[in-house]
Amino acid sequence: MEELNIRHGSLEKSENLQRHRTEGFGSTAALVVRRGAPFRVTLQVEGRPFNPKTDTLRIKLSQGRHYMVMPVAFSKRVSSRRWQAYLELQGLDLRRPSVFISPPASASVGGYRFELFASKQGKWRRCLSGKFILLCNPWCPEDTVYIPFEDQREEYIQNDSGLLFMGTALNLVSRPWSFDQFEPGVLEACLNLLHVSPQHKKNPRRDYANRNNPVYLSRVVSAMINCEDDHGVLKGNWSNDFKEGVHPSTWSGSADILKKWAQSNYSPVKYGQCWVYAAVMCTVMRVLGIPCRVVTNFNSAHDTNGNLVIEEYYSETGKKLNHSKDSIWNFHVWVECWMERNDLGPEMNGWQVLDPTPQERSGGVFCCGPAPVRAIKDRRTDLFFDIPFVYAAVNADVHSIMVSKGRVVSHSKDTERVGAFICTKAVGYPRHQNITRDYKYITSPTSSLTRSSVVSDDSTLRRGSSSGIAVFLTLDKAPVAGEPIRFTVNAVNKQKVAKMMKVHLNAQAKEYNHSPSETFWETHGIIEMSPMESKVIKQQIFPAQYEDVVGDDLINLAVVLEDMATQERVLASEEFNITTSQLTIQVEDSVILNREQTATVTFSNHFSHPVSGILTVAGAGLIQGRVHYRMMVLPGGRAQQRITFLPRMTGTKMLQASLSLANINSTISGFKMVFVNKG
């Protein structure tokens, strides 16, 4: 009988990409598919046709040195628990038979090689070989990353752009970010990240076997995003000296970082801070098929000794002092990934906190999580992984301690400040979603958790009180660059005797994760108060007084009220950001796939002096890489920059721009959502 002659085969890339919802990876050389669903390989037979009664086929699958062999069956009864290969006989073209390879929903993620063998007289002959990349499948109910709503799968897997939230709980700043998971080279960099991990280098066979588990994968990635223990992606820098690399605020997307890391033979990219670490990790997890979102915790505690108490020290005139190893970051950014926790039980399924910013070691390395959000809310500190650390980040108490000449003169406690507001990008919309209640039980209707993201005219930010005196500090409105910072101090005499009071006001510039720097504005005075009197003091800090020290930094504002007779002191303080005018982007006409398009970016200078900087424009699926322009704008002036772009993907995309100012520590951003039509 004539030998079966299989000349070549087709991976049916277009069909398989569509079936597996991996069309975005179309530029990748290998076929990209998801576990828990079959993909088709079409064979081209020359000479005699394929004979199902006499011809026998089998497939060898290899991942590294680990391999398995399976027969090609003539039954379509597919199991989600094991690898299978089958021929579909109904409508079978015997000269172009199709073999379906069906990975189980628990298969290991990564690159595979397959080889097709045909039997002749008891001997196997290789007829065909090829490669494919296998990812997790949140569309498959049997997959441990299955998420049941299509809009969430679109947001947390397919969306290649998003918003990161910074600033303060009372004045959110939205920073656009391109996750870039479908940009050329990003998938390969993410797979290389697994290959250069210490787990793979130590025991490749065990690593391949464990890659079926999203808990394992997420923990490996959390450690590999930072470079502290391995050949990780990013080097952190909070020193304000970025001469040897890139200022963290300059990054606007993940592709530049991941590709630079891969092209440099896995040397760490300089530099990252928390939002950069989290955004890059979100990209890697979405590439691997694990639903992921970026989360911001405002007033995030870094509790170094695990006592759930953050101590902050002030001088007797309201200057914040750097006397504690503990700290409160005005915001801290991590990610949540969606997965089952078979190691903990079904009640812990769902969103899990992962934090790639190197803060504390977990299992000997700098990583954090996955910590179930439900376990954090219920204070299940007995469970894996790193729940006590995350619990403290959202629940620690703040003790404000005033010291004078080495002794404590005032002490107060705040149980609501930490974890004041926790949010992520809303599904399908360019705005934030409040998820604080996922982390905390909220019982007080006056809690800071109920505040708007913008300061209202009468919101009391901080207060200090003792038996005899009290002081309240209120911002009159959300501070805006170019306008005075207006605030109100309300001093209260709680006793039936007249008092002479000293009033100390102090303002310091502050990075989001550091103690404040030196005082840049202060004023002192004396007021006389009648028994039981309440006195209102209006104050303002002018732009010329704060512009040189703020930029992307924040302001720590404090007031100390001192009874001159008893030396009794009370403190009220607040840390806040100053919003700058955003870049505006206008897009002309409707946006059509593969048709050149024009947009205009506009910046208005509200500063009291000229500003200059580099404008960077990007957009996943719209612009290849980044384009840069120089800008210089006079006080009160306006600058416009026209750009052209060529959309390469259909659907809703984000066109984003950022202006890094050279003479101010500030980056100004803007974005425009555009819908790309097929035309």
XYZ file of C-alpha atoms in Angstrom:
679
model
C 0.000 0.000 0.000
C 1.255 3.491 -0.896
C 2.767 5.397 2.013
C 0.806 8.315 3.466
C 2.592 11.480 2.313
C 1.878 14.574 4.445
C 3.651 17.415 2.655
C 2.903 20.266 5.091
C 0.319 21.579 7.477
C -1.436 24.818 8.339
C -1.995 26.115 11.853
C -5.094 27.953 10.565
C -3.873 31.021 12.394
C -6.743 33.369 11.577
C -9.422 30.858 12.602
C -7.652 29.730 15.758
C -6.819 33.252 16.921
C -10.452 34.242 16.553
C -11.707 31.100 18.293
C -9.314 31.619 21.223
C -9.784 35.403 21.407
C -6.082 35.995 20.797
C -6.353 38.095 17.616
C -4.244 40.779 19.254
C -1.250 38.419 19.147
C -1.539 38.030 15.360
C 1.905 39.525 14.742
C 3.573 36.844 16.888
C 5.388 34.166 14.879
C 3.933 31.294 16.911
C 0.227 30.501 17.163
C -1.235 31.806 20.453
C -4.128 29.810 21.946
C -5.845 29.335 25.301
C -6.145 26.197 27.377
C -9.481 24.420 27.744
C -10.375 24.864 24.041
C -9.253 22.926 20.912
C -7.347 24.415 17.997
C -7.159 23.094 14.445
C -4.165 21.980 12.376
C -4.922 21.216 8.710
C -2.763 18.606 6.953
C -1.940 18.679 3.233
C -1.771 15.108 1.841
C -0.162 14.281 -1.524
C -0.545 11.026 -3.392
C -3.201 8.751 -1.942
C -5.762 10.309 0.443
C -5.803 9.761 4.177
C -7.465 6.462 5.142
C -9.088 6.552 8.616
C -9.258 2.739 8.725
C -5.569 2.076 8.164
C -3.639 5.292 8.872
C -2.613 5.946 12.478
C -1.355 9.262 13.775
C 0.053 10.433 17.052
C 1.336 13.728 18.424
C 4.315 14.476 20.623
C 4.084 17.638 22.728
C 7.216 19.158 24.261
C 7.718 21.941 26.780
C 11.456 22.246 27.336
C 12.721 18.698 27.980
C 9.347 17.648 29.343
C 7.192 15.850 26.745
C 4.186 13.600 26.288
C 2.817 11.490 23.421
C -0.890 11.048 22.624
C -2.751 9.203 19.875
C -4.942 11.064 17.406
C -8.403 9.646 18.036
C -11.458 9.558 15.796
C -13.783 10.735 18.543
C -14.624 14.316 19.452
C -15.406 13.459 23.079
C -13.156 16.106 24.604
C -12.112 16.082 28.239
C -11.169 19.337 29.948
C -8.883 17.368 32.293
C -6.288 15.922 29.883
C -4.567 16.566 26.578
C -6.338 15.081 23.575
C -6.008 15.053 19.801
C -8.714 13.954 17.398
C -9.819 13.942 13.765
C -13.285 15.244 12.969
C -14.607 12.700 10.471
C -17.880 14.441 9.597
C -17.243 16.336 6.377
C -13.624 15.167 6.452
C -11.632 16.069 3.345
C -9.354 13.040 3.088
C -6.747 15.057 1.200
C -6.906 17.916 3.741
C -7.730 16.231 7.063
C -7.859 18.426 10.182
C -6.360 17.388 13.494
C -7.707 19.158 16.589
C -5.399 19.510 19.582
C -7.288 20.098 22.829
C -5.314 21.280 25.889
C -6.875 20.670 29.315
C -8.085 23.673 31.313
C -5.280 22.922 33.786
C -2.424 22.807 31.266
C 0.809 24.643 31.958
C 1.260 28.060 30.404
C 4.111 28.738 27.985
C 5.606 27.760 24.646
C 5.104 24.256 23.202
C 6.477 22.313 20.274
C 4.310 19.676 18.624
C 5.335 16.911 16.227
C 2.955 14.783 14.170
C 3.950 11.164 13.485
C 2.372 8.659 11.086
C 2.730 4.877 11.468
C 3.964 2.626 8.704
C 4.488 -1.057 9.315
C 4.834 -0.500 13.045
C 7.348 2.328 12.698
C 6.632 6.001 13.391
C 7.752 8.673 10.953
C 7.653 12.393 11.744
C 5.595 14.208 9.145
C 5.073 17.657 10.588
C 6.204 19.961 13.399
C 5.182 23.362 14.683
C 5.030 25.660 17.705
C 2.279 27.269 19.713
C 1.985 29.352 22.888
C -0.610 28.373 25.462
C -2.254 30.894 27.800
C -4.828 30.732 30.594
C -8.463 30.952 29.542
C -10.845 33.147 31.562
C -13.629 32.237 29.095
C -13.459 28.544 30.100
C -15.561 27.618 33.186
C -13.131 24.790 34.072
C -10.133 27.126 34.137
C -9.117 28.386 37.586
C -8.988 31.961 36.193
C -12.536 31.855 34.801
C -14.320 35.160 35.335
C -18.028 34.948 34.501
C -18.830 38.296 32.866
C -17.853 39.240 29.322
C -17.418 42.944 30.085
C -14.924 42.021 32.815
C -13.002 39.718 30.475
C -12.824 42.565 27.961
C -11.586 44.981 30.640
C -9.190 42.755 32.586
C -7.719 40.695 29.708
C -8.245 42.424 26.367
C -8.069 46.116 27.256
C -4.603 47.351 26.296
C -4.917 50.757 27.978
C -6.198 52.092 31.266
C -5.967 54.658 34.042
C -3.781 54.690 37.145
C -4.988 56.786 40.074
C -2.613 58.949 42.092
C -2.709 62.126 44.155
C -4.814 61.963 47.327
C -8.135 60.432 48.331
C -9.766 63.850 48.224
C -8.289 64.910 44.888
C -7.645 61.991 42.543
C -5.301 62.367 39.597
C -5.872 60.058 36.618
C -2.710 58.971 34.800
C -3.246 57.200 31.454
C -1.214 54.047 30.821
C -0.719 51.793 27.789
C -0.540 48.194 28.948
C 0.623 47.255 25.429
C 0.027 43.523 25.802
C -0.466 43.118 22.047
C 2.495 45.249 20.963
C 5.250 43.349 19.079
C 7.797 41.773 21.405
C 5.746 42.081 24.606
C 4.413 38.504 24.647
C 7.905 37.134 24.092
C 9.300 39.312 26.909
C 6.609 38.049 29.290
C 7.411 34.416 28.495
C 11.133 35.140 28.878
C 10.350 36.523 32.323
C 9.213 33.034 33.349
C 12.293 31.431 31.781
C 14.847 33.598 33.584
C 13.121 33.287 36.961
C 15.042 31.560 39.772
C 12.358 28.857 39.895
C 12.986 27.885 36.278
C 16.759 28.013 36.574
C 16.724 25.866 39.698
C 14.366 23.157 38.395
C 12.926 23.639 34.870
C 10.848 20.463 35.013
C 9.141 21.459 38.266
C 8.651 25.010 36.987
C 6.920 23.809 33.814
C 4.662 21.547 35.884
C 3.743 24.353 38.306
C 2.875 26.801 35.541
C -0.623 25.335 35.433
C -1.415 27.140 38.697
C -2.167 30.905 38.633
C -1.181 31.159 42.316
C 2.321 29.971 41.405
C 2.501 32.090 38.248
C 1.427 35.268 40.009
C 3.948 34.768 42.776
C 6.781 34.258 40.283
C 5.763 37.374 38.336
C 5.412 39.471 41.513
C 9.055 38.706 42.336
C 10.323 39.129 38.765
C 8.873 42.606 38.160
C 11.442 43.970 40.646
C 15.128 43.103 40.354
C 16.042 42.739 44.022
C 16.555 38.950 44.061
C 16.859 37.995 40.387
C 17.126 39.265 36.816
C 13.887 41.164 37.289
C 12.472 43.895 35.097
C 12.613 47.124 37.093
C 15.028 48.866 39.443
C 13.324 51.083 42.014
C 14.500 54.584 42.835
C 12.968 56.999 45.337
C 16.071 59.208 45.717
C 15.213 62.046 43.301
C 18.452 61.309 41.410
C 17.527 59.677 38.104
C 20.577 60.615 36.008
C 21.441 56.972 35.257
C 17.967 56.132 33.978
C 14.457 57.389 33.346
C 12.349 59.313 35.863
C 9.450 56.978 36.825
C 6.899 59.672 35.913
C 8.212 59.688 32.333
C 7.009 56.167 31.537
C 3.596 55.996 29.891
C 3.386 52.339 28.887
C 4.704 48.843 29.532
C 6.096 47.938 26.101
C 9.120 50.251 26.294
C 10.048 48.809 29.692
C 9.569 45.122 28.884
C 11.310 45.309 25.507
C 14.208 47.316 26.902
C 14.627 44.684 29.625
C 14.605 41.798 27.133
C 16.944 43.539 24.665
C 19.482 44.333 27.397
C 19.974 40.650 28.239
C 17.659 41.019 31.254
C 19.418 43.931 32.907
C 17.016 45.887 35.142
C 15.359 48.927 33.594
C 15.928 52.156 35.508
C 13.696 53.355 37.173
C 10.367 52.356 38.662
C 8.112 53.356 41.516
C 4.933 51.685 42.740
C 2.607 52.619 39.871
C 5.186 51.561 37.270
C 5.770 48.201 38.989
C 2.010 47.575 39.206
C 1.229 48.625 35.634
C 3.969 46.399 34.179
C 2.780 43.463 36.288
C -0.764 44.055 35.026
C 0.554 43.762 31.472
C 2.340 40.469 32.188
C -0.694 38.932 33.900
C -3.065 39.955 31.098
C -0.633 38.487 28.560
C -0.612 35.183 30.475
C -4.420 35.183 30.445
C -4.987 35.922 34.141
C -7.561 38.710 34.729
C -5.783 41.658 36.310
C -6.505 45.232 37.350
C -4.448 48.033 38.910
C -5.582 49.203 42.363
C -4.684 52.339 44.329
C -4.822 52.452 48.131
C -4.829 56.043 49.378
C -3.051 56.664 52.688
C -1.316 53.303 52.496
C 0.549 52.239 55.628
C 3.967 50.586 55.498
C 4.033 48.874 58.906
C 7.614 47.646 59.375
C 7.160 46.042 62.814
C 3.691 44.547 62.351
C 2.017 46.290 65.308
C -0.703 47.926 63.155
C 0.358 51.355 64.416
C 2.016 54.115 62.367
C 3.661 56.801 64.470
C 4.065 60.290 63.028
C 6.084 62.953 64.850
C 5.655 66.745 64.758
C 7.494 69.651 66.326
C 5.690 72.062 68.627
C 5.217 74.423 65.642
C 3.704 71.797 63.323
C 6.759 70.692 61.353
C 6.564 66.997 60.471
C 9.676 65.096 61.611
C 11.359 62.015 60.209
C 11.564 60.011 63.461
C 9.907 56.705 62.505
C 10.743 53.746 60.266
C 7.017 53.303 59.640
C 5.451 55.462 56.965
C 2.201 56.338 55.245
C 2.311 56.683 51.482
C -0.281 59.162 50.211
C -1.038 56.495 47.639
C 0.323 53.062 46.927
C -0.438 51.057 43.809
C -0.672 47.277 43.519
C -2.636 44.828 41.362
C -5.456 42.384 41.889
C -5.676 39.121 39.925
C -8.753 36.931 39.654
C -8.305 33.218 40.397
C -9.541 30.258 42.373
C -7.695 29.466 45.593
C -7.871 25.694 45.750
C -5.170 25.840 48.429
C -7.406 27.908 50.740
C -10.980 26.932 49.894
C -13.720 28.379 47.652
C -14.585 31.230 50.037
C -11.205 32.769 49.185
C -11.713 32.649 45.397
C -11.849 35.879 43.432
C -9.627 38.949 43.589
C -6.158 38.516 45.073
C -3.715 41.299 46.015
C -0.250 41.126 44.450
C 2.338 43.812 45.016
C 5.580 43.761 42.985
C 7.002 46.906 44.618
C 9.908 45.686 46.793
C 8.994 46.578 50.383
C 9.240 43.459 52.554
C 10.387 39.910 51.868
C 7.925 37.054 51.522
C 9.343 33.544 51.636
C 12.792 35.109 51.491
C 12.257 37.211 48.348
C 10.766 40.608 47.562
C 7.258 39.757 46.457
C 3.782 40.031 47.933
C 0.694 37.871 47.465
C -1.534 36.497 46.229
C -3.514 37.634 49.292
C -7.287 37.114 48.960
C -9.152 40.398 49.275
C -11.818 38.546 51.266
C -9.175 37.364 53.748
C -7.920 40.935 54.180
C -11.432 42.136 54.952
C -11.967 39.343 57.486
C -8.456 39.678 58.981
C -7.634 36.045 58.213
C -3.951 36.568 58.933
C -3.486 32.810 59.321
C -3.804 32.251 55.553
C -1.340 32.565 52.630
C 0.142 34.877 51.347
C 1.221 38.105 53.102
C -2.216 38.983 54.461
C -0.871 40.700 57.638
C 1.196 43.122 55.547
C -1.701 44.077 53.255
C -4.132 44.210 56.187
C -1.881 46.773 57.874
C -1.645 48.768 54.643
C -5.399 49.403 54.722
C -6.204 49.255 58.467
C -3.320 50.512 60.637
C -3.998 53.251 63.205
C -2.112 56.547 63.014
C -0.654 58.016 66.204
C 0.325 61.699 65.840
C 2.920 62.644 68.453
C 4.074 66.208 69.110
C 7.477 66.571 70.737
C 9.230 69.562 72.286
C 12.765 69.473 73.657
C 12.814 65.677 73.600
C 9.537 65.075 75.413
C 6.020 64.266 74.211
C 3.653 67.227 74.638
C 0.646 65.937 72.674
C -0.651 62.586 71.423
C -3.675 61.744 69.264
C -4.983 58.692 67.393
C -6.737 58.432 64.011
C -8.411 55.116 63.100
C -9.875 56.211 59.743
C -7.004 57.782 57.844
C -5.228 54.635 56.594
C -6.943 52.951 53.657
C -9.163 56.018 53.335
C -10.111 55.230 49.749
C -9.312 52.225 47.532
C -10.170 52.318 43.859
C -9.566 50.876 40.415
C -10.625 51.760 36.886
C -14.324 51.150 36.250
C -15.243 48.397 33.781
C -15.775 49.940 30.358
C -15.489 53.579 31.458
C -12.555 56.018 31.913
C -13.269 56.779 35.568
C -12.526 55.292 38.979
C -14.562 52.671 40.830
C -14.635 52.708 44.643
C -13.752 49.220 45.958
C -13.005 50.235 49.567
C -15.851 48.079 50.874
C -14.200 44.995 49.346
C -11.328 45.499 51.806
C -12.989 46.973 54.891
C -16.182 46.827 56.911
C -17.480 50.396 56.969
C -19.851 51.238 59.803
C -19.465 54.979 60.401
C -21.538 57.169 58.042
C -19.108 60.031 58.677
C -16.059 57.967 57.823
C -13.571 59.460 55.405
C -14.430 56.528 53.152
C -17.678 58.225 52.214
C -15.971 61.387 50.978
C -16.107 62.480 47.399
C -12.908 62.362 45.387
C -13.014 66.168 45.353
C -12.939 68.281 48.482
C -16.306 69.849 49.207
C -16.540 73.402 50.523
C -17.296 72.351 54.081
C -15.388 69.093 54.503
C -13.354 68.923 57.720
C -10.084 67.266 56.855
C -8.335 66.989 60.205
C -9.038 68.067 63.737
C -7.195 68.075 67.039
C -8.841 68.245 70.427
C -8.013 68.115 74.122
C -9.888 68.889 77.332
C -9.417 72.623 76.960
C -8.894 73.506 73.298
C -9.648 72.185 69.822
C -8.520 73.082 66.312
C -9.980 72.241 62.894
C -8.261 72.541 59.511
C -10.353 72.882 56.333
C -9.390 73.378 52.697
C -11.848 75.837 51.176
C -11.624 74.095 47.768
C -9.487 71.596 45.918
C -6.132 73.337 45.273
C -5.412 74.153 41.629
C -2.045 75.162 40.178
C -1.839 78.888 39.520
C -4.356 79.735 42.245
C -3.819 80.453 45.952
C -4.296 77.540 48.375
C -7.109 78.812 50.560
C -7.867 77.150 53.873
C -9.596 77.855 57.167
C -8.438 77.258 60.746
C -11.159 77.051 63.370
C -9.806 77.508 66.918
C -12.094 76.565 69.818
C -11.850 77.447 73.509
C -13.742 74.632 75.244
C -13.530 76.103 78.754
C -15.295 78.914 80.622
C -12.135 80.982 81.053
C -10.487 83.415 78.633
C -7.326 82.166 76.911
C -4.353 83.533 75.008
C -3.437 81.168 72.182
C -0.415 80.797 69.937
C -1.260 79.677 66.402
C 1.521 78.029 64.369
C 0.992 77.195 60.667
C 3.557 75.174 58.705
C 3.699 73.862 55.116
C 6.231 71.370 53.729
C 6.628 69.780 50.307
C 6.377 65.997 50.335
C 6.874 63.110 47.935
C 4.024 60.593 48.011
C 6.078 57.993 49.909
C 8.544 60.083 51.960
C 8.555 62.280 55.009
C 8.253 65.991 54.127
C 11.238 68.172 53.307
C 12.067 71.512 54.895
C 9.359 74.072 55.599
C 8.676 76.368 52.619
C 5.889 78.467 54.202
C 4.995 79.266 57.781
C 3.244 81.870 59.843
C 2.764 82.363 63.558
C 0.469 84.529 65.604
C -1.345 85.068 68.891
C -5.106 85.240 69.351
C -7.170 86.116 72.389
C -10.254 83.982 72.997
C -13.246 84.567 75.256
C -14.723 81.681 77.295
C -16.273 79.020 75.033
C -15.439 81.108 71.952
C -14.829 79.689 68.485
C -12.667 81.787 66.177
C -12.225 81.422 62.404
C -8.864 82.250 60.774
C -8.677 82.496 56.973
C -5.298 81.812 55.342
C -3.838 81.395 51.862
C -0.562 80.323 50.274
C 0.135 82.116 46.982
C 1.389 80.345 43.811
C 4.744 82.133 43.930
C 5.259 80.633 47.391
C 4.587 76.987 46.439
C 5.336 76.583 42.704
C 9.079 76.022 43.121
C 8.691 73.154 45.584
C 5.565 71.255 44.584
C 5.129 69.977 40.995
C 4.227 66.285 41.306
C 4.875 66.464 45.058
C 2.266 67.075 47.723
C 1.958 69.523 50.596
C 1.879 68.633 54.273
C -0.019 71.424 56.022
C -0.237 71.519 59.821
C -1.632 73.861 62.454
C -0.725 73.817 66.147
C -2.904 75.631 68.702
C -1.109 76.300 71.997
C -2.633 77.512 75.281
C -0.011 79.991 76.523
C -1.045 79.533 80.154
C -1.051 75.751 80.357
C 1.209 74.905 77.346
C -1.540 72.524 76.247
C -1.178 71.911 72.502
C -3.378 70.368 69.820
C -2.465 69.529 66.226
C -4.463 69.286 63.009
C -2.830 68.345 59.722
C -3.558 67.332 56.153
C -1.570 66.229 53.141
C -2.963 67.235 49.765
C -2.002 67.540 46.114
C -2.383 70.467 43.733
C -4.060 69.635 40.450
C -2.603 71.015 37.240
C -4.472 71.657 34.015
C -4.645 68.500 31.922
C -3.570 68.205 28.320
C -6.534 68.188 25.958
C -6.627 66.025 22.833
C -8.930 66.644 19.876
C -9.278 64.050 17.104
C -10.493 65.153 13.704
C -13.226 63.159 11.930
C -14.011 59.504 12.531
C -11.138 57.064 13.030
C -10.781 54.352 10.375
C -8.535 51.270 10.474
C -5.275 51.727 8.522
C -6.174 55.302 7.514
C -3.882 58.145 8.596
C -5.532 60.330 11.223
C -4.768 63.755 12.725
C -5.062 64.840 16.359
C -4.197 68.052 18.217
C -2.715 68.171 21.727
C -3.177 71.445 23.643
C -1.464 72.665 26.833
C -2.328 75.854 28.752
C 0.316 77.237 31.118
C -1.265 78.345 34.405
C 2.096 78.767 36.115
C 3.465 82.253 36.785
C 6.643 81.589 34.769
C 7.587 80.030 31.417
C 7.669 76.241 31.236
C 9.321 73.875 28.792
C 9.481 70.136 28.404
C 9.076 67.037 26.271
C 5.628 66.059 25.006
C 5.228 62.300 24.526
C 2.278 60.871 22.601
C 1.408 57.176 22.544
C -1.503 54.825 22.043
C -1.603 51.036 21.903
C -3.026 50.004 18.531
C -2.838 53.603 17.276
C 0.832 54.639 17.285
C 3.859 52.395 16.861
C 6.042 53.125 19.888
C 6.191 56.730 21.173
C 6.547 60.091 19.413
C 8.222 63.063 21.114
C 8.024 66.833 20.644
C 9.587 69.831 22.437
C 7.294 72.455 23.958
C 7.907 75.902 25.474
C 5.014 77.991 26.790
C 4.989 81.493 28.294
C 2.978 82.306 31.454
C -0.716 82.342 30.597
C 0.100 81.036 27.122
C -1.159 78.051 25.169
C 0.689 75.616 22.918
C -0.691 73.162 20.380
C 0.934 70.191 18.669
C -0.582 68.398 15.673
C 0.218 64.697 15.363
C -0.615 61.981 12.865
C -1.263 58.332 13.640
C -2.229 55.165 11.784
C -4.708 52.892 13.658
C -3.712 49.217 13.471
C -6.480 47.641 15.584
C -10.235 48.112 15.687
C -12.285 48.847 18.810
C -11.977 51.421 21.589
C -8.415 52.672 22.023
C -6.729 55.315 24.170
C -4.666 58.094 22.644
C -2.557 59.544 25.455
C -0.126 62.392 25.908
C 2.203 63.441 28.731
C 4.284 66.579 29.139
C 7.380 66.236 31.351
C 8.323 69.741 32.454
C 12.052 70.443 32.645
C 12.028 73.249 35.200
C 9.387 71.778 37.529
C 9.193 68.292 39.033
C 5.903 67.683 37.247
C 4.368 65.548 34.510
C 1.064 66.681 33.008
C -1.101 64.094 31.260
C -4.198 63.817 29.126
C -6.020 61.171 27.125
C -8.754 60.728 24.538
C -10.765 57.545 23.985
C -11.277 56.869 20.269
C -13.236 54.150 18.498
C -11.507 52.663 15.464
C -13.934 51.502 12.743
C -13.173 48.933 10.080
C -14.284 51.441 7.460
